[in-house]
CSV table of C-alpha atoms in Angstrom, one decimal:
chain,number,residue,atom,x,y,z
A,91,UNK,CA,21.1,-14.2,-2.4
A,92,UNK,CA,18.4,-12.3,-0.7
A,93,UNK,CA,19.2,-8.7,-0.1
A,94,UNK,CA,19.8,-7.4,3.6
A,95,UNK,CA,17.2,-5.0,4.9
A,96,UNK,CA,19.1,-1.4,5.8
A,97,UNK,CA,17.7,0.2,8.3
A,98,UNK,CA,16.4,4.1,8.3
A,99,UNK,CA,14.0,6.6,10.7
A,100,UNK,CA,10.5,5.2,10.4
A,101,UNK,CA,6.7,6.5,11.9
A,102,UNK,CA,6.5,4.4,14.7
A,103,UNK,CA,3.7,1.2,13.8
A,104,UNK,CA,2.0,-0.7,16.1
A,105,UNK,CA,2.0,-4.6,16.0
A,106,UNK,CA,-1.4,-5.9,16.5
A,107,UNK,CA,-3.1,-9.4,16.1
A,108,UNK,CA,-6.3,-8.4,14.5
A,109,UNK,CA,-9.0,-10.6,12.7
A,110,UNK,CA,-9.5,-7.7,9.8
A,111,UNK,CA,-6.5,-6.2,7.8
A,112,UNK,CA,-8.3,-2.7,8.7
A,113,UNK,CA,-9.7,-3.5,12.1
A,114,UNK,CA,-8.8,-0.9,15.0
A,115,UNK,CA,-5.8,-2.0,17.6
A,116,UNK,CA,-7.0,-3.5,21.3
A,117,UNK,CA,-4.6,-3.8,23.6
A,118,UNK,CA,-1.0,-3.5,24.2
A,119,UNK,CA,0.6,-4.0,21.0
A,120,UNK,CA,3.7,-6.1,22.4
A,121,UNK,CA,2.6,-7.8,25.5
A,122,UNK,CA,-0.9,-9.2,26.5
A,123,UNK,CA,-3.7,-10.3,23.9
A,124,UNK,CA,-2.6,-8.2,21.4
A,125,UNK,CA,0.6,-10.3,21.2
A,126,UNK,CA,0.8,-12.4,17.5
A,127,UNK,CA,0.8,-16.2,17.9
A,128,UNK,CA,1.6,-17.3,14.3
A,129,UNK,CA,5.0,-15.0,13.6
A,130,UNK,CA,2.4,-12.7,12.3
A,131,UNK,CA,1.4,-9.3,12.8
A,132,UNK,CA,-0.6,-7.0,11.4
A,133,UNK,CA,-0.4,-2.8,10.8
A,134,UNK,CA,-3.4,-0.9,10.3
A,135,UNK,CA,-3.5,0.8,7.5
A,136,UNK,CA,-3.7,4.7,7.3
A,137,UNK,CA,-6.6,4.6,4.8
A,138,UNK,CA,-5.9,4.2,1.6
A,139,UNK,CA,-8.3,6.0,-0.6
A,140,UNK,CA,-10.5,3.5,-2.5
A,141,UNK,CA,-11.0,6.2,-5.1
A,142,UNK,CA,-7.5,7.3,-5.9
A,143,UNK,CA,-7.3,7.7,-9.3
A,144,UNK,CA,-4.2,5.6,-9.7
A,145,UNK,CA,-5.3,2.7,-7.9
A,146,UNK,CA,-8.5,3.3,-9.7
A,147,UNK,CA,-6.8,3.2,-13.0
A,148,UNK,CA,-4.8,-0.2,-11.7
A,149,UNK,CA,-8.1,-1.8,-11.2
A,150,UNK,CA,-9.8,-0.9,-14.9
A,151,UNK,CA,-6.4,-2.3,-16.1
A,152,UNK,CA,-7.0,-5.7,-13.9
A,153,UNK,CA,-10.6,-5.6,-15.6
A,154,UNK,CA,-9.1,-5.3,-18.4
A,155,UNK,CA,-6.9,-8.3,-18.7
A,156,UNK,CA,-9.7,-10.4,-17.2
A,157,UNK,CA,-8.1,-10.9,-13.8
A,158,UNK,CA,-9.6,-10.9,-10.4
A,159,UNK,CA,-6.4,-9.8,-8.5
A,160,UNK,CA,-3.4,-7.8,-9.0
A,161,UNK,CA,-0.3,-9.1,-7.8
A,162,UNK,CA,2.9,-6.8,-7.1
A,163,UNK,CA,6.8,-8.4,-6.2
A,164,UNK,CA,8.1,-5.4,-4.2
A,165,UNK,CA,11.0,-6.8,-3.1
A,166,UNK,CA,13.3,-8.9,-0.9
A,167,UNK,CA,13.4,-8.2,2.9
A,168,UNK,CA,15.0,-9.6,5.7
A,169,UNK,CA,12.8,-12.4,7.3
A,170,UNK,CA,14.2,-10.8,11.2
A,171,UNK,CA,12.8,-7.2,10.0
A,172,UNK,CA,10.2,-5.4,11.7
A,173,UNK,CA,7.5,-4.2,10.7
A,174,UNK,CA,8.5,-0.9,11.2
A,175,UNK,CA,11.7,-1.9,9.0
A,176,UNK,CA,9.5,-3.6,6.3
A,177,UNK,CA,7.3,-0.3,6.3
A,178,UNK,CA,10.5,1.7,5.6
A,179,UNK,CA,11.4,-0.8,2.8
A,180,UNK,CA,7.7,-0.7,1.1
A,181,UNK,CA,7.7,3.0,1.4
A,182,UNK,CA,11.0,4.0,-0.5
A,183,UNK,CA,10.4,0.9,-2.9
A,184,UNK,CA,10.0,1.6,-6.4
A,185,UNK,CA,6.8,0.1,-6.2
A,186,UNK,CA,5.5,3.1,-4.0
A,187,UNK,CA,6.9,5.1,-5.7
A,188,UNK,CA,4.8,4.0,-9.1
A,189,UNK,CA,1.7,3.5,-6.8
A,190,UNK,CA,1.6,5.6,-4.0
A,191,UNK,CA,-1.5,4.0,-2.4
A,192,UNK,CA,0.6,1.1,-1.5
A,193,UNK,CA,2.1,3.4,1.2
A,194,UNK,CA,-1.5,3.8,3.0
A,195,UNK,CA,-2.5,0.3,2.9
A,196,UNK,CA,-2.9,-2.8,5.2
A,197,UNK,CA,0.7,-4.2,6.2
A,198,UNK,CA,0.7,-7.3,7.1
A,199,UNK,CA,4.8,-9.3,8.4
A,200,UNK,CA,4.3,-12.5,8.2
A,201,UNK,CA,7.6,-15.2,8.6
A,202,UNK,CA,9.6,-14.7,5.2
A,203,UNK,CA,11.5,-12.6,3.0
A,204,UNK,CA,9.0,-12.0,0.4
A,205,UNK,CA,6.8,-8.9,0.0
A,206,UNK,CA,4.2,-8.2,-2.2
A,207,UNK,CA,1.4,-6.5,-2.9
A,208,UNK,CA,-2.6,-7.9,-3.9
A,209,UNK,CA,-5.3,-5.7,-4.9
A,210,UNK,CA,-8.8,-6.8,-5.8
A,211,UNK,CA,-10.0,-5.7,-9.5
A,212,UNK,CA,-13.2,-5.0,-7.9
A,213,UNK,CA,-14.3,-2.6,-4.7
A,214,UNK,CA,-16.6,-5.0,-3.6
A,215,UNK,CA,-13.9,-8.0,-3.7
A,216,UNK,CA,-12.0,-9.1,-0.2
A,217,UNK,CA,-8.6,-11.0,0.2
A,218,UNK,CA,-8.3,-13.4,2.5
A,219,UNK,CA,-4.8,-14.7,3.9
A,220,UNK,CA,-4.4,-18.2,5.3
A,221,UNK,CA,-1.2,-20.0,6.4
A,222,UNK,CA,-0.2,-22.3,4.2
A,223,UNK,CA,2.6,-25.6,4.2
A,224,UNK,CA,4.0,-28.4,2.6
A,225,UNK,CA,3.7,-32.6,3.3
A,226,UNK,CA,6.2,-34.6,3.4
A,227,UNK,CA,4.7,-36.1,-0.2
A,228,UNK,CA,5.4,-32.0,-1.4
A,229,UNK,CA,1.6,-31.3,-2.1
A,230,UNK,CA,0.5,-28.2,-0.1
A,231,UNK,CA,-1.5,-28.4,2.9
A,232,UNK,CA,-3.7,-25.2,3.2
A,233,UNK,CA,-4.6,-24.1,7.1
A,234,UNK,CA,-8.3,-21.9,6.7
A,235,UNK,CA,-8.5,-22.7,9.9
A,236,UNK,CA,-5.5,-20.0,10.6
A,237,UNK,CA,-6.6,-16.6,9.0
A,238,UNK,CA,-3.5,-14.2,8.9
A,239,UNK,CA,-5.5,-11.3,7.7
A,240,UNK,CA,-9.2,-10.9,6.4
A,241,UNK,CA,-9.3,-7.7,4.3
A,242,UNK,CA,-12.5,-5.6,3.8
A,243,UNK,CA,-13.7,-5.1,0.5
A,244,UNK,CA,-11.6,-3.4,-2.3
A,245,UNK,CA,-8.6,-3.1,0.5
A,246,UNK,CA,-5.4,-3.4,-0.8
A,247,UNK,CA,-3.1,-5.7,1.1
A,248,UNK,CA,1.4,-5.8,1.3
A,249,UNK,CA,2.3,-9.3,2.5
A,250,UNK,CA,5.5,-10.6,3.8
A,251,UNK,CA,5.8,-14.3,3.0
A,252,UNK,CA,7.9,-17.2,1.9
A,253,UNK,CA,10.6,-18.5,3.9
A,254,UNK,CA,11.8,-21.0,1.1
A,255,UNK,CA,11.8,-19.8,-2.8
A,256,UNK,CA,10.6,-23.7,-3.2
A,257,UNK,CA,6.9,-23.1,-2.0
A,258,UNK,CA,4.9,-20.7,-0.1
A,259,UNK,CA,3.9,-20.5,3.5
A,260,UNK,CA,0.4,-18.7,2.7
A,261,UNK,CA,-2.6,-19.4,0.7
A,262,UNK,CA,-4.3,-15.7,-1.1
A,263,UNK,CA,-8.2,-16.2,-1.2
A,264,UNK,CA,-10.1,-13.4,-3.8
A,265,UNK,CA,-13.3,-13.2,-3.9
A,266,UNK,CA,-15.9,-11.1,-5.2
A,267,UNK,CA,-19.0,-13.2,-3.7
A,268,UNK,CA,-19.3,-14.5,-7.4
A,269,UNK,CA,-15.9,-16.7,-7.8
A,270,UNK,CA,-13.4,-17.0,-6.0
A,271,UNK,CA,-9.5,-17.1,-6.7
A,272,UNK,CA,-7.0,-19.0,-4.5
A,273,UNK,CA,-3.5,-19.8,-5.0
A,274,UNK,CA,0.1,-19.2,-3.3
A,275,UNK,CA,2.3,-16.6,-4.3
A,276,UNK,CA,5.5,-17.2,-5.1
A,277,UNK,CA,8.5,-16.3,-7.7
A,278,UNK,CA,9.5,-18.1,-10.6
A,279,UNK,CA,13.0,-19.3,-10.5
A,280,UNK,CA,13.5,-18.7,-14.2
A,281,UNK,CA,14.0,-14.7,-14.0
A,282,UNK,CA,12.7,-14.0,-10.7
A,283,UNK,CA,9.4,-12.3,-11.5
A,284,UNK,CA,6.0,-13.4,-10.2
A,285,UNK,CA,5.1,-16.6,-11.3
A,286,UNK,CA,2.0,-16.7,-13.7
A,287,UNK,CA,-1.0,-17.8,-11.9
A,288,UNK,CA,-4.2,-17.7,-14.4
A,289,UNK,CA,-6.6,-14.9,-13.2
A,290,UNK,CA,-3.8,-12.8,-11.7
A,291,UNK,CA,-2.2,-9.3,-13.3
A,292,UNK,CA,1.3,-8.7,-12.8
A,293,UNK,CA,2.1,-5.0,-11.8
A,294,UNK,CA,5.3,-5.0,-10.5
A,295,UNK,CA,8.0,-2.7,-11.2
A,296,UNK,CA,11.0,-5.0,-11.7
A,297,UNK,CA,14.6,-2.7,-11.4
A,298,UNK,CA,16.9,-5.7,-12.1
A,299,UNK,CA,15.2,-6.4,-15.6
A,300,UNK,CA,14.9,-3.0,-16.8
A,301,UNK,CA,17.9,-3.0,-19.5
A,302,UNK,CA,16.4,-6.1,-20.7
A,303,UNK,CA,12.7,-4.4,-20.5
A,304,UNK,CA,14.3,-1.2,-22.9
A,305,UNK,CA,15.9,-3.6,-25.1
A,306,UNK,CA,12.5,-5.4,-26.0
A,307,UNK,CA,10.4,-2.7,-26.2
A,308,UNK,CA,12.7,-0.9,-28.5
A,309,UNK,CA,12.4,-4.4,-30.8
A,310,UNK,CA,8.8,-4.0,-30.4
A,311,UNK,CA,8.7,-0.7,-31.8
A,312,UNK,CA,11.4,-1.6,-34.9
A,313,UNK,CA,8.8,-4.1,-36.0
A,314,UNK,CA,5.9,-1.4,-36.3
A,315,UNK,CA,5.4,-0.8,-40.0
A,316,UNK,CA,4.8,3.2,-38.9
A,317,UNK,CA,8.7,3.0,-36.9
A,318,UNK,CA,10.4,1.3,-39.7
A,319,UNK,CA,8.9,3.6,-42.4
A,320,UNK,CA,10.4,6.6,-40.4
A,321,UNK,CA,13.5,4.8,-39.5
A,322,UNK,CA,14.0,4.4,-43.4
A,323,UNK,CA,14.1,8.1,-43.7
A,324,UNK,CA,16.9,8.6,-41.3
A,325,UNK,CA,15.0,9.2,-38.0
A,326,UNK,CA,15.8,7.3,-35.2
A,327,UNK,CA,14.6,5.9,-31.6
A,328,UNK,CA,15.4,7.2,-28.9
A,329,UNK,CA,14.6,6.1,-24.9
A,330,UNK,CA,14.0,9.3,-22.6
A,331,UNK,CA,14.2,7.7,-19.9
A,332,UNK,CA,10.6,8.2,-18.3
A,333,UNK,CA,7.8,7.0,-17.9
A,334,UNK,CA,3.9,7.8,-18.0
A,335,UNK,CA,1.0,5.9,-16.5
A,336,UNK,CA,-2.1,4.5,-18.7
A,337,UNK,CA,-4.5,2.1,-17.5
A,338,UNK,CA,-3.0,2.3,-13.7
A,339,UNK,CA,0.3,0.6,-15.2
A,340,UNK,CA,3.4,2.3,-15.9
A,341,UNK,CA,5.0,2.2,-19.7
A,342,UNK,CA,8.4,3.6,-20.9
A,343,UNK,CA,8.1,6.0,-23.0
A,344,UNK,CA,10.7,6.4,-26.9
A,345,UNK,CA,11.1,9.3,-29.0
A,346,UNK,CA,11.0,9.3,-32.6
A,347,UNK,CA,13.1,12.2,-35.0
A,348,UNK,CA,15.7,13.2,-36.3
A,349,UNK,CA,19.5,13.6,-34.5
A,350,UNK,CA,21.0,16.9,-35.5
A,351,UNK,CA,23.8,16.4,-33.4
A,352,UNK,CA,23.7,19.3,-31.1
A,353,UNK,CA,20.3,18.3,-31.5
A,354,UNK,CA,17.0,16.3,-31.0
A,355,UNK,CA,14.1,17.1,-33.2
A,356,UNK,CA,11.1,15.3,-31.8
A,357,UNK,CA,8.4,13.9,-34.4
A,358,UNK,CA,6.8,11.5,-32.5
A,359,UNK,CA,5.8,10.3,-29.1
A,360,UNK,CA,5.4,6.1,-28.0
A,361,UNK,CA,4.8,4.4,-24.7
A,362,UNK,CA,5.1,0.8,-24.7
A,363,UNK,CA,4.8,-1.8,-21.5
A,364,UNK,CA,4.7,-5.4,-22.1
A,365,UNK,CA,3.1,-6.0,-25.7
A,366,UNK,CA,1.2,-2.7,-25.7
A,367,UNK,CA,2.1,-0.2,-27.5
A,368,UNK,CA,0.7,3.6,-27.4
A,369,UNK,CA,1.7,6.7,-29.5
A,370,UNK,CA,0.2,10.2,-28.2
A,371,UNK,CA,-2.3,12.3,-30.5
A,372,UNK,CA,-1.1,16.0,-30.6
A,373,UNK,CA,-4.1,17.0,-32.0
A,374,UNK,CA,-6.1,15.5,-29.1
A,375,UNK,CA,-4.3,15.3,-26.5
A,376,UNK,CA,-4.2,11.8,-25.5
A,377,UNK,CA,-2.4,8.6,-25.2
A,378,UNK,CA,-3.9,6.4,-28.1
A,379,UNK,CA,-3.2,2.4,-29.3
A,380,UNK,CA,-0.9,2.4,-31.9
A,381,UNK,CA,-2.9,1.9,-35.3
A,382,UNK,CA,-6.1,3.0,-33.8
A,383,UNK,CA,-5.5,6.8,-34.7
């Protein structure tokens, strides 16, 4: 069931029908030419800094994992929302909260309940949103000839999209001038997280699964020969509760030591997001990958 949208005091945005995510508002917002055709409309954004470290560290980590956009579920919003409503959503999400950047970016409220987040690896790659539908054979049928947004390059776009969890009403273009990435967003029905599409890096910040996300990354730690030896001796691990950023991508962070009952004596220090696994250098101050010491 998709969760209802609570309203709270939001900056007033204006709705604009522009050809560029970042292009300057003409018009009246509401009535006139400025009025969206589509169900679309688009915010300006504030000016998100292209050099902020944390989106900067996001992108190195796109790089990293050989992907040409990064792809963000924020959450479920209700398709009659505003966009003032869906600016107060993005803005108190978690996912602004992890990547503050997303609050300054290019909003664009498209018809659905979806939104996310796409943000190109590179500065000089653009996004490109088209509308997007389905046949009555259930093969898409892709519109290029009806741009919702056209994003300048490096800008980071937040979408609203997807009326039906069955296919997607938009079709993402990335391109860097070099290749070119396109496919439709959408959730995957299994456990409700973005569904793999080859060439994209997942950087949500998923609430619902985070018990689950403790559980396995504890497991993953157990199975460390460095843990288990320490674990042998009596120490055990323990989650604090945080987390720290590395590589633009946020990673819970276990203690390992000894329980004195009235106390915890701290020996060691790991922070561990999907299969990764980093354990921080006293001696050097930094986060390192296990094993690499």
């Amino acid at each position: 069931m998709r969760k209802k949208l609570y309203l709270l005091p939001v900056l007033l945005l204006f709705l604009v029908l522009i050809v560029g995510c970042g292009t300057k508002p003409q018009g009246d917002p509401l009535e006139g030419p400025g009025k969206p055709t589509d169900g679309s409309s688009v915010t300006e954004p504030d000016g998100a800094e292209k050099d902020d470290p944390i989106l900067s560290l996001l992108r190195e980590s796109i790089q990293e994992n050989n992907c040409t956009l990064g792809i963000a579920f924020i959450g479920y919003v209700d398709s009659e929302s505003t966009s003032e409503d869906v600016y107060t959503y993005l803005k108190n999400s978690p996912a602004a909260q992890t990547y503050p950047f997303l609050r300054d970016s290019g909003l664009v409220v498209h018809e659905g309940a979806e939104l996310y987040a796409f943000v190109p690896a590179s500065k000089e790659a653009s996004i490109t949103v088209y509308q997007a539908g389905m046949t009555d054979s259930g093969e898409y049928e892709d519109h290029k000839d009806k741009t919702i947004c056209q994003g300048g390059p490096g800008e980071v776009v937040v979408l609203r999209c997807n009326l039906s969890e069955i296919y997607s009403n938009v079709l993402i273009s990335a391109t860097d001038g070099a290749k070119t990435l396109e496919f439709h967003p959408m959730l995957s029905m299994k456990d409700g997280h973005v569904a793999a599409v080859p060439g994209c890096y997942d950087f949500s910040v998923y609430e619902d699964s985070e018990d689950k996300s403790i559980e396995i990354a504890r497991d993953l730690l157990g199975e460390t020969d460095e843990v288990q030896e320490a674990m042998k001796h009596g120490m055990e691990l323990l989650y604090t509760g945080e987390q720290q950023m590395i590589g633009g991508k946020p990673h819970m962070l276990f203690a390992l030591g000894t329980d004195h009952g009235d106390q915890f004596v701290r020996e060691k220090l790991y922070a561990v997001s999907d299969n990764l696994i980093y354990a921080f250098n006293t001696e050097t101050d930094q986060w390192q990958v296990l094993g690499t010491e």
